[in-house]
Every structure is written in C-alpha cells, then in structure tokens.
Short mmCIF file of C-alpha atoms and ligand atoms in Angstrom, two decimals:
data_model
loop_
_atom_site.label_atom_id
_atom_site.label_comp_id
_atom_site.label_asym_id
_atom_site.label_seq_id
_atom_site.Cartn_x
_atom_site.Cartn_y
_atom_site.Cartn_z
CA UNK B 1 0.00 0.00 0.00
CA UNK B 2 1.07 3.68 -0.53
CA UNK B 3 -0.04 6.78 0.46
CA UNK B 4 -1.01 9.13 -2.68
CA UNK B 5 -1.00 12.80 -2.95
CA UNK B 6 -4.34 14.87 -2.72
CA UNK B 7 -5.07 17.09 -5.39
CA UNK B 8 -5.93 20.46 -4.26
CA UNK B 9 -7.87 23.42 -6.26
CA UNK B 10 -5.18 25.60 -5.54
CA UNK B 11 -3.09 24.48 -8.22
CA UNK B 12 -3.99 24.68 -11.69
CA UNK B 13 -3.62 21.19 -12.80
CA UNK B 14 -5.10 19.57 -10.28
CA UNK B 15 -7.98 21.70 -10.53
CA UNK B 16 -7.83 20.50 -14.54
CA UNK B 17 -8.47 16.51 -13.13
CA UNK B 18 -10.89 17.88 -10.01
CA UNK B 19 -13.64 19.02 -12.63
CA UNK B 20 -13.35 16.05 -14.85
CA UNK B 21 -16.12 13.58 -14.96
CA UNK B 22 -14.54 9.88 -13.85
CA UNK B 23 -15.30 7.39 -16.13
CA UNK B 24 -17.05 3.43 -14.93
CA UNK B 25 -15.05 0.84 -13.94
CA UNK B 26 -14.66 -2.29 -16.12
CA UNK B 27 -13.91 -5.15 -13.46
CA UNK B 28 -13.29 -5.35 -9.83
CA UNK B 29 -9.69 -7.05 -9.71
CA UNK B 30 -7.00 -6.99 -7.87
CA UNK B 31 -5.58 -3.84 -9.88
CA UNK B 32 -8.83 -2.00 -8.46
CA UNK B 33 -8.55 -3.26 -4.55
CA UNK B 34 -4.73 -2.71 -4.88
CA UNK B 35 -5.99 1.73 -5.60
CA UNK B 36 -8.94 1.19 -3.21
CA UNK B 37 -5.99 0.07 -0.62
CA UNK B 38 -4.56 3.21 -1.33
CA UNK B 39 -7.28 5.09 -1.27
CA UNK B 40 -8.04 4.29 2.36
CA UNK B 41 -4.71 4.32 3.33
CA UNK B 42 -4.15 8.19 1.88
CA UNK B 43 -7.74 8.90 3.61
CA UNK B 44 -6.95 7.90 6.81
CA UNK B 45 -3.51 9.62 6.74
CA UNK B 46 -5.02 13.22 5.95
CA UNK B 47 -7.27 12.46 7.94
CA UNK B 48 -10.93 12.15 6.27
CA UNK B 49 -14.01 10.52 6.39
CA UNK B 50 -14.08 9.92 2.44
CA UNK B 51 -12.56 10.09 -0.77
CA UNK B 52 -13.13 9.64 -4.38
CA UNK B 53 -10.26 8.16 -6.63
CA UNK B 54 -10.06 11.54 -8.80
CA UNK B 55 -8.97 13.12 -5.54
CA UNK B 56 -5.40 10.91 -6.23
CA UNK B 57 -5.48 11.87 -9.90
CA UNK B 58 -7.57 8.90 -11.19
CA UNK B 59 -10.46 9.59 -12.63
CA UNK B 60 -12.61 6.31 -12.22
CA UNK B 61 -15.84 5.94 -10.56
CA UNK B 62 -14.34 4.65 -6.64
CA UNK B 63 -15.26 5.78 -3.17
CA UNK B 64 -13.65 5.05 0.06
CA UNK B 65 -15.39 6.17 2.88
CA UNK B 66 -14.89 5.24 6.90
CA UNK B 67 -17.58 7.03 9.38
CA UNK B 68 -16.34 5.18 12.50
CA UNK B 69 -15.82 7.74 15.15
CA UNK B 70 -12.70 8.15 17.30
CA UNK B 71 -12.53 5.41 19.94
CA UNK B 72 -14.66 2.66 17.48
CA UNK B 73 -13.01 -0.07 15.18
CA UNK B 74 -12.17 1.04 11.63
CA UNK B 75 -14.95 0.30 9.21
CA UNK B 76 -13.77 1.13 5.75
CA UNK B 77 -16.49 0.99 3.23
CA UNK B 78 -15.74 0.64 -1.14
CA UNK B 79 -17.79 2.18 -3.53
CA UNK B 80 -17.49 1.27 -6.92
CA UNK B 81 -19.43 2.63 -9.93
CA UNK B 82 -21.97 3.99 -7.30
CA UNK B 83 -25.12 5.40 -8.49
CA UNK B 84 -27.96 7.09 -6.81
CA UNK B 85 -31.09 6.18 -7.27
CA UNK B 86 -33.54 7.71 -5.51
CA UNK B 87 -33.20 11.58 -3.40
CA UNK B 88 -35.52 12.54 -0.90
CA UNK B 89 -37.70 15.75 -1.14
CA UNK B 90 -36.48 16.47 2.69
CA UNK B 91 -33.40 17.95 2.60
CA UNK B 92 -30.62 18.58 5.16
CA UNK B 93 -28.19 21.08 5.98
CA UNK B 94 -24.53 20.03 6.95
CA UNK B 95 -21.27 21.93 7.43
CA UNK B 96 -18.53 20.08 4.32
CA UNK B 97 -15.49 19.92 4.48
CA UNK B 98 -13.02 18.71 1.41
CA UNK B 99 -9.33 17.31 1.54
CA UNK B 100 -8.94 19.07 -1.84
CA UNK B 101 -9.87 21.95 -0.61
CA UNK B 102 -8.23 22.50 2.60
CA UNK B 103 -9.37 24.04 5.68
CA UNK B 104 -12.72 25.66 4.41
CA UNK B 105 -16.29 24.58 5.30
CA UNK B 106 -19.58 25.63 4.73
CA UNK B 107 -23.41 24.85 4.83
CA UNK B 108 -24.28 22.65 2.18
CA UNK B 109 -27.77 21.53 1.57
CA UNK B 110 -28.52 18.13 0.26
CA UNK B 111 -31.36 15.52 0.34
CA UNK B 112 -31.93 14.26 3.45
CA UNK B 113 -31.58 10.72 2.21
CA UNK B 114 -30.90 8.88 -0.66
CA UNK B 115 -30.46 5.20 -2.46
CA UNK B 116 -27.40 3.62 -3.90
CA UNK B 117 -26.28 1.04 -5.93
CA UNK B 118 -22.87 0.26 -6.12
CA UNK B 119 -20.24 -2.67 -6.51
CA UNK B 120 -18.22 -3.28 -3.13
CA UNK B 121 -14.90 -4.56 -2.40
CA UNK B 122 -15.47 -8.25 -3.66
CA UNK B 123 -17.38 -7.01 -6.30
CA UNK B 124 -20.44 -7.64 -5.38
CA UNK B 125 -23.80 -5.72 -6.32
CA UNK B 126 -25.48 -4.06 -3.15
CA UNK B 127 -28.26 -1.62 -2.88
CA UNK B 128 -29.14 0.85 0.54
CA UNK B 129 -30.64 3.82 1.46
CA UNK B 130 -28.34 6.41 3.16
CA UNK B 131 -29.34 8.87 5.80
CA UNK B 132 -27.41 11.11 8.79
CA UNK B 133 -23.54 11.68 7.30
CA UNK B 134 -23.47 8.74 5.34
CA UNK B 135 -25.95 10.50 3.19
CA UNK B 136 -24.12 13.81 3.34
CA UNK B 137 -20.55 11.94 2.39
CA UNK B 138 -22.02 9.90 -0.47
CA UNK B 139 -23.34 12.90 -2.16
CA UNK B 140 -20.02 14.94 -1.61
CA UNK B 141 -18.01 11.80 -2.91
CA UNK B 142 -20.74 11.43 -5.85
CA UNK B 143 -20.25 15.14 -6.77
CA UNK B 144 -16.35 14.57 -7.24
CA UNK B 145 -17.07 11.75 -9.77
CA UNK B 146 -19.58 14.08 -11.81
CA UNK B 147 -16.49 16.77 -11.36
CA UNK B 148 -18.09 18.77 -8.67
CA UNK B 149 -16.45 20.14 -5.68
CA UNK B 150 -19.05 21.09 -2.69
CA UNK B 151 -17.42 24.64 -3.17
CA UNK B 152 -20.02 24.71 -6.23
CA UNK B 153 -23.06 24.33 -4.05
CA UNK B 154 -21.70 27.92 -2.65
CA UNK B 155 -22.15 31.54 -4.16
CA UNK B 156 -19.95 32.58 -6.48
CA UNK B 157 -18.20 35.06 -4.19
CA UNK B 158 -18.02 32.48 -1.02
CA UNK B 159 -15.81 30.30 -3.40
CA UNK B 160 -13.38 32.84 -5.14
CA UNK B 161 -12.94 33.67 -1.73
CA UNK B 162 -12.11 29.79 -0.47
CA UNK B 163 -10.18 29.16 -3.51
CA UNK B 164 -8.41 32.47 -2.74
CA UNK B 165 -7.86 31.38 0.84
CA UNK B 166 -6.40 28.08 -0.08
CA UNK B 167 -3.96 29.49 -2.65
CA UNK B 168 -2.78 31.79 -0.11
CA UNK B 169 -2.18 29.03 2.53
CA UNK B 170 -0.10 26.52 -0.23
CA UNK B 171 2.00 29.95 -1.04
CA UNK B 172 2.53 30.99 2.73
CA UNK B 173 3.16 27.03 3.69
CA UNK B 174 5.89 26.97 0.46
CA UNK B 175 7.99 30.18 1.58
O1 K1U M 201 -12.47 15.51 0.37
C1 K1U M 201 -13.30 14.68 0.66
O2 K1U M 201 -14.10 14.30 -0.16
C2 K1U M 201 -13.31 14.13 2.07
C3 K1U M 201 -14.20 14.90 3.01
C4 K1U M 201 -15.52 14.19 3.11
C5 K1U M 201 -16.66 14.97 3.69
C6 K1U M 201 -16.57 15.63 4.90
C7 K1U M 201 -17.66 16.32 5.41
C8 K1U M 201 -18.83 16.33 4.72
C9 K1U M 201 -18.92 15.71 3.52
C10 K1U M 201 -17.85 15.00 3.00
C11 K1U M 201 -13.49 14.94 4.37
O3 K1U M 201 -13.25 13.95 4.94
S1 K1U M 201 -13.08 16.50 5.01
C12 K1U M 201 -12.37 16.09 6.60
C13 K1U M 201 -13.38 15.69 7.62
O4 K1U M 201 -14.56 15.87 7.44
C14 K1U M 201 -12.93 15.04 8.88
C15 K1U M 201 -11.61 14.84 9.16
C16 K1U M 201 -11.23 14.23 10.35
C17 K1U M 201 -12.18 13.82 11.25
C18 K1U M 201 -13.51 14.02 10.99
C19 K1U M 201 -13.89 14.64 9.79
ZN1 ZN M 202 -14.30 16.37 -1.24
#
C-alpha cells in the first residue's frame, strides 16, 4: 500500500483533473482493490471521512469512505461505480469539508436521504438507502465523480474567496 498525494484546487492542474467527470469501472480485480488500498490508506492519513479516486489523480468511478468515530473499530467501506437512485424531497443542511480543498467549510444543503447502488470490495452488487452523514458523504463523494467540488453548491463570491484562501495558505506554507 502507498499513500497518494491529494489534489488540491489551488493548483492549476489539479484543478484541470478535479472538474473532470470519472469514467465506470470495467472489473473489480485486484488492480482496483490494490488503488482502493490506497485510497483508504491516503484517507486515513489526511485524515478524512471519504474520498473519491479523482482526488489521487484517477479519474474512475471509486469511493472510500470510513464514518467510524474516534474510539470505534475502523470500518472502511468501497464504492465502486456507485449510483444514486432515488433523493428525498427532505433535505438537510450540513457543514462540508473537502481534503482538496483545505481548511474551508460551509453549509451545504442536500437531500436528506438517498439510495445507492454500487459494486463493493469483492465485487459484489449491493443496494441501501443512506441517511445522517453517510448520506451527506455519499453525495459529496458522488459530486467529485460528476467533477463537482461542494465549493459549487456555494455563491460565487463564497468560493473565489475559499479558492483564494487556499492558494494563499499553499504559497505561505511553500515560503
Ligand atoms: O475531500 C473529501 O471528499 C473528504 C471529506 C468528506 C466529507 C466531509 C464532510 C462532509 C462531507 C464530506 C473529508 O473527509 S473532510 C475532513 C473531515 O470531514 C474530517 C476529518 C477528520 C475527522 C472528521 C472529519
Ligand atoms: Zn471532497
């Protein structure tokens, strides 16, 4: 396993990758698990709750996510050509956060709950409905496979401003 680097939207290439739309998965081998290893691996290093495979500069549709809270056994969870397939009217309101774009967070609204379908680790077809954070994280992850950053759910001037912020903080952490 090895830990990958996060793109961020500070710089101008990653952004490039960030806003691309990741493309299906053809087979769940050992290729796959070996990038879902490091997926979780990088996640857990940053630290995060989830990540989608574009986020390491590979633009297929995969999603690692762990909700376990501090104190509880690790739970990792796979995601792999996940699609939604139902959205709630209710919505809910929830402060994001991204690893690609560091250190800013802000209200995003979202249905309240939703329902997946997705291949897991072994490859296997499984469908649920999501609610709480687990909802909230699937539709941030979801968003980076359809090249969306949560930053686009904002106003245009809230996310100059955080992608102003986080260039400032890459410069001022270089010098
Ligand atoms: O960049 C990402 O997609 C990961 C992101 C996931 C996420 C967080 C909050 C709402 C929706 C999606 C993160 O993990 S940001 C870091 C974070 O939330 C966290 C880090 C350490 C402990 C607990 C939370
Ligand atoms: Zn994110």
């Amino acid at each position: 396993m090895s830990l990958r680097r996060i793109l961020t939207v500070d710089n101008k290439a990653d952004l490039t990758v960030l806003k691309q739309v990741s493309k299906p998965v053809t087979a769940v081998d050992d290729g796959l698990r070996a990038l879902m290893d490091d997926m979780l691996e990088t996640m857990y290093a940053a630290p995060g709750i989830g990540l989608a495979a574009v986020q390491v500069g590979e633009p297929v549709r995969i999603i690692v996510m762990d909700l376990a809270r501090e104190g509880e056994d690790k739970a990792p969870r796979y995601f792999v050509n996940p699609e939604i397939t139902w959205r709630s009217d209710e919505l809910f309101v929830y402060e994001e956060g991204c690893l690609s774009v560091p250190e800013i967070y802000d209200e995003v609204e979202r249905p309240a709950r939703v329902k997946i379908a997705y291949l897991n680790y072994a490859g296997e077809r499984v469908e649920e409905e999501a609610e709480g954070l687990f909802a909230v994280c699937i539709q941030h992850e979801f968003d980076h496979l359809e090249g969306v950053l949560f930053i686009d759910h904002l106003s245009r001037l809230k996310r100059e401003r955080a992608i102003k912020k986080v260039k400032k903080d890459a410069q001022a952490a270089a010098a």
